């Protein structure tokens, strides 16, 4: 209930924020119209009304064009971007000046050459004001998007922290370690050390936004080794590496739900031919992770999502960290399950 209420509150706040922004835009265009009208009404009321309406619509057009360009390319100090913006500014001023000189002048005002410099100056101010307004609007959107991402990230990380290590996994490992210790097996101290490393990783190192791949792999290796304590068949589990740089950074515990599900839904306990295979490949800033497992056959499979914290939640985390710089593909058959995750590490949020 709290979760749904929180979502409703969040959606309600976004709607209110959008309405507030729309009201502010309408008020700004109305203020621009009134200023333009009052400035020209002393010369010709009808002309001032028509010209003010045209200029207000023109301001809307300019801000729309610049806003779309900014939202598409961002405000980057690159030669091509600066050239395009300067060219558009010149074109908008030129069009407005030609309208004043050849349309509004003959219709509403007598030919006054002295008036042209003032008209040109006014046109430059209108176009620059529209451009600045689009910059402010873009900056506001970027700030609000950042705040939204931070809010979603905090909410996601809270749920993520609550489910980092499955309690059942810990209890099973402790039972296995107890058995090893009771029988005075040589693996008992090593198993305790691996579990301690995993807990330390979760409580300490996972608090940062990203973690070195080497540390994440160590956690996964410890997890798999402790699982093998129960299955006792390491031959059915393989882990393949093709890694150029172990120091690349990825979101912590982003692979764990997939690894955990591969064991949870596999038939490794009952099928002598069962297989679980993982592969990680890192080439430059391209990262890929593949997970394959044979699975249990179920006569009446329940209609539930096959997840630990859920592939949907994993994808939400990926979206927060990489925006569109990721892909997740799933292939499922009656006998197997396969997941492939691809990340563009150059787009990781620091």
Tab-separated table of C-alpha atoms in Angstrom:
chain	number	residue	atom	x	y	z
A	1	UNK	CA	0.000	0.000	0.000
A	2	UNK	CA	2.806	2.410	0.904
A	3	UNK	CA	4.519	1.682	-2.388
A	4	UNK	CA	1.365	2.412	-4.420
A	5	UNK	CA	0.651	5.541	-2.373
A	6	UNK	CA	4.200	6.746	-2.975
A	7	UNK	CA	3.795	6.220	-6.720
A	8	UNK	CA	0.471	8.088	-6.737
A	9	UNK	CA	2.019	10.982	-4.821
A	10	UNK	CA	4.945	11.079	-7.233
A	11	UNK	CA	2.640	11.091	-10.304
A	12	UNK	CA	0.450	13.769	-8.690
A	13	UNK	CA	3.458	15.974	-8.033
A	14	UNK	CA	4.651	15.576	-11.632
A	15	UNK	CA	1.207	16.580	-12.965
A	16	UNK	CA	1.136	19.631	-10.671
A	17	UNK	CA	4.649	20.555	-11.757
A	18	UNK	CA	3.733	20.259	-15.444
A	19	UNK	CA	0.592	22.370	-14.949
A	20	UNK	CA	2.629	24.964	-13.074
A	21	UNK	CA	5.130	25.132	-15.933
A	22	UNK	CA	2.329	25.484	-18.473
A	23	UNK	CA	0.783	28.359	-16.468
A	24	UNK	CA	4.175	30.052	-16.285
A	25	UNK	CA	4.600	29.780	-20.064
A	26	UNK	CA	1.151	31.260	-20.724
A	27	UNK	CA	1.866	34.102	-18.279
A	28	UNK	CA	5.226	34.790	-19.970
A	29	UNK	CA	3.700	34.946	-23.473
A	30	UNK	CA	0.869	37.157	-22.198
A	31	UNK	CA	3.387	39.501	-20.566
A	32	UNK	CA	5.405	39.654	-23.808
A	33	UNK	CA	2.253	40.470	-25.790
A	34	UNK	CA	1.241	43.254	-23.389
A	35	UNK	CA	4.727	44.813	-23.393
A	36	UNK	CA	4.888	44.783	-27.186
A	37	UNK	CA	1.352	46.167	-27.497
A	38	UNK	CA	1.890	48.983	-24.981
A	39	UNK	CA	5.140	49.904	-26.694
A	40	UNK	CA	3.432	50.408	-30.077
A	41	UNK	CA	-0.079	51.516	-29.041
A	42	UNK	CA	0.904	55.199	-28.831
A	43	UNK	CA	1.699	55.182	-32.577
A	44	UNK	CA	-1.088	52.986	-33.954
A	45	UNK	CA	-3.400	50.869	-31.783
A	46	UNK	CA	-4.592	48.547	-34.577
A	47	UNK	CA	-1.072	48.113	-35.893
A	48	UNK	CA	0.299	47.508	-32.388
A	49	UNK	CA	-2.346	44.823	-31.794
A	50	UNK	CA	-1.601	42.941	-35.029
A	51	UNK	CA	2.187	43.259	-34.718
A	52	UNK	CA	2.156	42.248	-31.040
A	53	UNK	CA	0.107	39.128	-31.829
A	54	UNK	CA	2.480	38.240	-34.668
A	55	UNK	CA	5.593	38.858	-32.545
A	56	UNK	CA	4.199	36.776	-29.675
A	57	UNK	CA	3.480	33.850	-32.016
A	58	UNK	CA	6.942	34.365	-33.529
A	59	UNK	CA	8.529	34.215	-30.054
A	60	UNK	CA	6.662	30.947	-29.430
A	61	UNK	CA	7.990	29.566	-32.738
A	62	UNK	CA	11.573	30.591	-31.935
A	63	UNK	CA	11.521	29.106	-28.423
A	64	UNK	CA	9.990	25.874	-29.781
A	65	UNK	CA	12.688	25.519	-32.454
A	66	UNK	CA	15.549	26.223	-30.041
A	67	UNK	CA	14.033	24.005	-27.326
A	68	UNK	CA	13.804	21.055	-29.726
A	69	UNK	CA	17.409	21.584	-30.820
A	70	UNK	CA	18.609	21.828	-27.227
A	71	UNK	CA	16.644	18.747	-26.140
A	72	UNK	CA	18.054	16.806	-29.062
A	73	UNK	CA	21.714	17.872	-28.970
A	74	UNK	CA	22.137	19.598	-25.613
A	75	UNK	CA	23.980	22.894	-25.163
A	76	UNK	CA	27.508	21.935	-26.157
A	77	UNK	CA	30.239	24.397	-27.005
A	78	UNK	CA	31.091	22.776	-30.313
A	79	UNK	CA	31.764	24.672	-33.529
A	80	UNK	CA	28.875	23.084	-35.434
A	81	UNK	CA	26.370	23.734	-32.629
A	82	UNK	CA	27.454	27.356	-32.213
A	83	UNK	CA	27.359	27.887	-35.985
A	84	UNK	CA	23.818	26.460	-36.253
A	85	UNK	CA	22.545	28.587	-33.353
A	86	UNK	CA	24.149	31.767	-34.761
A	87	UNK	CA	22.734	31.024	-38.209
A	88	UNK	CA	19.242	30.550	-36.798
A	89	UNK	CA	19.504	33.723	-34.710
A	90	UNK	CA	20.515	35.704	-37.784
A	91	UNK	CA	17.703	34.155	-39.869
A	92	UNK	CA	15.035	34.855	-37.229
A	93	UNK	CA	16.150	38.488	-36.804
A	94	UNK	CA	16.317	38.967	-40.574
A	95	UNK	CA	12.800	37.570	-41.142
A	96	UNK	CA	11.372	39.751	-38.384
A	97	UNK	CA	13.111	42.853	-39.732
A	98	UNK	CA	11.864	42.204	-43.266
A	99	UNK	CA	8.317	41.817	-41.938
A	100	UNK	CA	8.622	45.153	-40.122
A	101	UNK	CA	10.093	46.908	-43.161
A	102	UNK	CA	7.958	45.534	-45.996
A	103	UNK	CA	4.691	44.451	-44.332
A	104	UNK	CA	3.927	46.262	-41.082
A	105	UNK	CA	5.585	49.553	-42.108
A	106	UNK	CA	3.564	50.138	-45.298
A	107	UNK	CA	0.336	48.904	-43.629
A	108	UNK	CA	0.397	50.796	-40.354
A	109	UNK	CA	3.196	53.370	-40.366
A	110	UNK	CA	4.486	56.024	-42.651
A	111	UNK	CA	7.896	55.442	-44.181
A	112	UNK	CA	10.344	56.644	-41.549
A	113	UNK	CA	14.003	55.718	-42.271
A	114	UNK	CA	14.972	56.965	-38.818
A	115	UNK	CA	12.734	54.325	-37.318
A	116	UNK	CA	14.567	51.368	-38.934
A	117	UNK	CA	17.535	51.208	-36.467
A	118	UNK	CA	15.081	51.181	-33.573
A	119	UNK	CA	13.028	48.443	-35.283
A	120	UNK	CA	16.148	46.369	-35.931
A	121	UNK	CA	17.260	46.757	-32.303
A	122	UNK	CA	13.780	45.690	-31.117
A	123	UNK	CA	13.858	42.633	-33.395
A	124	UNK	CA	17.276	41.594	-32.074
A	125	UNK	CA	15.986	41.920	-28.501
A	126	UNK	CA	12.900	39.802	-29.290
A	127	UNK	CA	14.936	36.985	-30.858
A	128	UNK	CA	17.573	37.059	-28.114
A	129	UNK	CA	14.875	37.041	-25.422
A	130	UNK	CA	13.237	34.012	-27.068
A	131	UNK	CA	16.607	32.241	-27.280
A	132	UNK	CA	17.385	32.990	-23.620
A	133	UNK	CA	13.911	31.768	-22.636
A	134	UNK	CA	14.565	28.471	-24.436
A	135	UNK	CA	17.901	28.151	-22.607
A	136	UNK	CA	16.194	28.753	-19.255
A	137	UNK	CA	13.487	26.229	-20.136
A	138	UNK	CA	16.135	23.673	-21.161
A	139	UNK	CA	18.095	24.272	-17.955
A	140	UNK	CA	14.930	23.875	-15.866
A	141	UNK	CA	14.056	20.615	-17.617
A	142	UNK	CA	17.584	19.278	-17.073
A	143	UNK	CA	17.449	20.160	-13.376
A	144	UNK	CA	14.013	18.603	-12.945
A	145	UNK	CA	15.114	15.482	-14.837
A	146	UNK	CA	18.159	15.212	-12.576
A	147	UNK	CA	15.947	15.596	-9.484
A	148	UNK	CA	13.544	12.977	-10.859
A	149	UNK	CA	16.405	10.558	-11.546
A	150	UNK	CA	17.829	11.116	-8.064
A	151	UNK	CA	14.419	10.477	-6.505
A	152	UNK	CA	13.899	7.311	-8.556
A	153	UNK	CA	17.446	6.207	-7.852
A	154	UNK	CA	16.994	6.615	-4.101
A	155	UNK	CA	13.719	4.685	-4.237
A	156	UNK	CA	15.287	1.954	-6.385
A	157	UNK	CA	18.396	1.691	-4.250
A	158	UNK	CA	16.263	1.413	-1.106
A	159	UNK	CA	14.419	-1.571	-2.557
A	160	UNK	CA	17.701	-2.906	-3.914
A	161	UNK	CA	19.396	-2.752	-0.504
A	162	UNK	CA	16.485	-4.609	1.063
A	163	UNK	CA	17.017	-7.542	-1.280
A	164	UNK	CA	20.756	-7.639	-1.907
A	165	UNK	CA	21.301	-11.035	-0.285
A	166	UNK	CA	18.507	-13.536	-0.119
A	167	UNK	CA	18.090	-14.538	3.562
A	168	UNK	CA	17.343	-18.117	2.498
A	169	UNK	CA	20.696	-18.218	0.726
A	170	UNK	CA	22.477	-17.065	3.884
A	171	UNK	CA	20.630	-19.625	6.044
A	172	UNK	CA	21.437	-22.427	3.603
A	173	UNK	CA	25.095	-21.426	3.481
A	174	UNK	CA	25.281	-21.298	7.272
A	175	UNK	CA	23.738	-24.754	7.465
A	176	UNK	CA	26.258	-26.054	4.945
A	177	UNK	CA	29.119	-24.409	6.839
A	178	UNK	CA	27.806	-25.935	10.075
A	179	UNK	CA	27.880	-29.363	8.440
A	180	UNK	CA	31.438	-28.781	7.213
A	181	UNK	CA	32.556	-27.578	10.649
A	182	UNK	CA	30.798	-30.477	12.407
A	183	UNK	CA	32.593	-32.980	10.185
A	184	UNK	CA	35.827	-30.967	10.529
A	185	UNK	CA	36.055	-30.506	6.774
A	186	UNK	CA	38.976	-28.463	5.437
A	187	UNK	CA	36.602	-26.232	3.416
A	188	UNK	CA	34.844	-24.828	6.483
A	189	UNK	CA	37.263	-21.912	7.201
A	190	UNK	CA	37.371	-20.946	3.510
A	191	UNK	CA	33.562	-20.983	3.264
A	192	UNK	CA	33.262	-18.725	6.324
A	193	UNK	CA	35.781	-16.314	4.812
A	194	UNK	CA	33.888	-16.174	1.508
A	195	UNK	CA	30.575	-15.474	3.232
A	196	UNK	CA	32.246	-12.731	5.297
A	197	UNK	CA	33.683	-11.172	2.128
A	198	UNK	CA	30.240	-11.188	0.529
A	199	UNK	CA	28.607	-9.515	3.527
A	200	UNK	CA	31.386	-6.926	3.717
A	201	UNK	CA	30.992	-6.195	0.001
A	202	UNK	CA	27.238	-5.653	0.381
A	203	UNK	CA	27.391	-3.498	3.511
A	204	UNK	CA	30.448	-1.397	2.630
A	205	UNK	CA	31.450	-1.373	-1.014
A	206	UNK	CA	27.985	-1.411	-2.589
A	207	UNK	CA	27.143	2.032	-1.201
A	208	UNK	CA	28.804	3.804	-4.163
A	209	UNK	CA	27.052	4.288	-7.504
A	210	UNK	CA	29.559	2.137	-9.368
A	211	UNK	CA	32.076	-0.517	-8.431
A	212	UNK	CA	35.126	-2.033	-10.130
A	213	UNK	CA	34.243	-5.077	-12.207
A	214	UNK	CA	36.951	-7.044	-10.412
A	215	UNK	CA	35.170	-6.594	-7.066
A	216	UNK	CA	31.793	-7.542	-8.560
A	217	UNK	CA	33.297	-10.694	-10.099
A	218	UNK	CA	34.842	-11.659	-6.774
A	219	UNK	CA	31.425	-11.435	-5.148
A	220	UNK	CA	29.864	-13.568	-7.865
A	221	UNK	CA	32.636	-16.162	-7.617
A	222	UNK	CA	32.145	-16.405	-3.869
A	223	UNK	CA	28.388	-16.747	-4.399
A	224	UNK	CA	28.861	-19.572	-6.912
A	225	UNK	CA	31.454	-21.345	-4.728
A	226	UNK	CA	29.048	-21.319	-1.797
A	227	UNK	CA	26.262	-22.649	-3.997
A	228	UNK	CA	28.550	-25.499	-5.059
A	229	UNK	CA	28.843	-26.467	-1.379
A	230	UNK	CA	25.216	-27.518	-1.671
A	231	UNK	CA	25.190	-29.018	-5.180
A	232	UNK	CA	28.626	-30.589	-4.950
A	233	UNK	CA	28.928	-30.634	-8.761
A	234	UNK	CA	31.197	-27.823	-10.051
A	235	UNK	CA	31.375	-29.409	-13.529
A	236	UNK	CA	27.799	-28.345	-14.296
A	237	UNK	CA	28.665	-24.680	-13.614
A	238	UNK	CA	30.996	-22.740	-15.914
A	239	UNK	CA	32.094	-19.117	-15.939
A	240	UNK	CA	33.828	-17.698	-19.025
A	241	UNK	CA	35.788	-14.431	-19.123
A	242	UNK	CA	36.951	-12.264	-22.036
A	243	UNK	CA	37.950	-9.089	-20.202
A	244	UNK	CA	40.381	-6.423	-21.432
A	245	UNK	CA	40.181	-4.275	-18.303
A	246	UNK	CA	39.083	-5.459	-14.864
A	247	UNK	CA	39.002	-1.867	-13.575
A	248	UNK	CA	35.965	-0.766	-15.593
A	249	UNK	CA	33.067	0.255	-13.371
A	250	UNK	CA	29.516	-1.065	-13.327
A	251	UNK	CA	26.559	-0.580	-10.947
A	252	UNK	CA	27.018	-2.854	-7.914
A	253	UNK	CA	24.959	-6.056	-7.718
A	254	UNK	CA	23.480	-5.468	-11.175
A	255	UNK	CA	24.341	-9.013	-12.273
A	256	UNK	CA	23.437	-10.758	-9.027
A	257	UNK	CA	19.660	-11.127	-9.626
A	258	UNK	CA	20.337	-12.846	-12.968
A	259	UNK	CA	22.961	-15.154	-11.454
A	260	UNK	CA	20.695	-15.973	-8.532
A	261	UNK	CA	17.777	-16.752	-10.830
A	262	UNK	CA	19.935	-19.045	-12.940
A	263	UNK	CA	20.416	-21.250	-9.886
A	264	UNK	CA	16.942	-20.770	-8.457
A	265	UNK	CA	15.142	-21.912	-11.593
A	266	UNK	CA	17.674	-24.444	-12.841
A	267	UNK	CA	17.306	-28.213	-12.589
A	268	UNK	CA	20.833	-28.673	-11.303
A	269	UNK	CA	19.603	-30.554	-8.222
A	270	UNK	CA	17.620	-33.135	-10.183
A	271	UNK	CA	19.059	-33.408	-13.700
A	272	UNK	CA	22.504	-35.005	-14.196
A	273	UNK	CA	22.694	-33.249	-17.596
A	274	UNK	CA	21.901	-29.807	-16.158
A	275	UNK	CA	24.061	-26.836	-17.107
A	276	UNK	CA	24.583	-23.306	-15.855
A	277	UNK	CA	26.880	-21.086	-17.883
A	278	UNK	CA	27.930	-17.464	-17.433
A	279	UNK	CA	30.027	-15.348	-19.769
A	280	UNK	CA	31.370	-11.832	-19.294
A	281	UNK	CA	33.016	-9.913	-22.104
A	282	UNK	CA	34.609	-6.470	-21.865
A	283	UNK	CA	36.122	-4.819	-24.902
A	284	UNK	CA	36.911	-1.142	-24.468
A	285	UNK	CA	33.709	0.412	-23.154
A	286	UNK	CA	31.500	-2.404	-24.396
A	287	UNK	CA	30.310	-4.788	-21.694
A	288	UNK	CA	28.215	-7.922	-22.140
A	289	UNK	CA	26.992	-10.547	-19.699
A	290	UNK	CA	25.321	-13.811	-20.688
A	291	UNK	CA	23.566	-16.296	-18.411
A	292	UNK	CA	22.268	-19.680	-19.564
A	293	UNK	CA	20.699	-22.498	-17.594
A	294	UNK	CA	18.656	-25.572	-18.183
A	295	UNK	CA	15.478	-25.382	-16.172
A	296	UNK	CA	12.947	-27.469	-14.335
A	297	UNK	CA	10.008	-28.790	-16.283
A	298	UNK	CA	6.732	-27.749	-14.736
A	299	UNK	CA	3.413	-29.301	-15.710
A	300	UNK	CA	1.432	-26.268	-14.599
A	301	UNK	CA	3.873	-23.349	-14.531
A	302	UNK	CA	2.583	-20.486	-12.391
A	303	UNK	CA	1.983	-17.223	-14.133
A	304	UNK	CA	4.606	-15.307	-12.167
A	305	UNK	CA	7.566	-13.220	-13.148
A	306	UNK	CA	10.801	-15.149	-13.074
A	307	UNK	CA	12.919	-12.807	-10.992
A	308	UNK	CA	14.816	-12.305	-7.762
A	309	UNK	CA	14.366	-8.580	-7.276
A	310	UNK	CA	13.011	-8.853	-10.806
A	311	UNK	CA	14.458	-8.295	-14.236
A	312	UNK	CA	12.080	-5.351	-14.474
A	313	UNK	CA	13.827	-3.740	-11.492
A	314	UNK	CA	17.221	-4.559	-12.985
A	315	UNK	CA	16.186	-2.765	-16.162
A	316	UNK	CA	15.004	0.228	-14.128
A	317	UNK	CA	18.416	0.439	-12.471
A	318	UNK	CA	20.116	0.150	-15.859
A	319	UNK	CA	17.936	2.980	-17.165
A	320	UNK	CA	18.928	5.170	-14.240
A	321	UNK	CA	22.622	4.500	-14.768
A	322	UNK	CA	22.852	4.251	-18.568
A	323	UNK	CA	19.652	5.897	-19.919
A	324	UNK	CA	19.513	4.311	-23.411
A	325	UNK	CA	23.005	2.826	-23.347
A	326	UNK	CA	21.924	-0.721	-22.526
A	327	UNK	CA	20.114	-3.760	-23.940
A	328	UNK	CA	18.585	-6.775	-22.218
A	329	UNK	CA	17.536	-9.765	-24.338
A	330	UNK	CA	15.748	-12.876	-23.045
A	331	UNK	CA	15.258	-16.219	-24.783
A	332	UNK	CA	13.203	-18.894	-23.040
A	333	UNK	CA	12.282	-22.413	-24.148
A	334	UNK	CA	10.661	-25.333	-22.373
A	335	UNK	CA	14.109	-26.607	-21.325
A	336	UNK	CA	16.335	-23.530	-21.009
A	337	UNK	CA	16.560	-19.881	-20.127
A	338	UNK	CA	19.018	-17.351	-21.558
A	339	UNK	CA	19.647	-13.700	-20.694
A	340	UNK	CA	22.063	-11.320	-22.394
A	341	UNK	CA	22.839	-7.868	-21.032
A	342	UNK	CA	24.825	-5.319	-23.044
A	343	UNK	CA	26.069	-2.045	-21.554
A	344	UNK	CA	27.787	1.024	-22.944
A	345	UNK	CA	30.152	1.796	-20.068
A	346	UNK	CA	31.002	5.223	-21.487
A	347	UNK	CA	27.499	6.321	-20.413
A	348	UNK	CA	27.732	5.210	-16.800
A	349	UNK	CA	26.477	7.829	-14.331
A	350	UNK	CA	29.340	8.656	-11.979
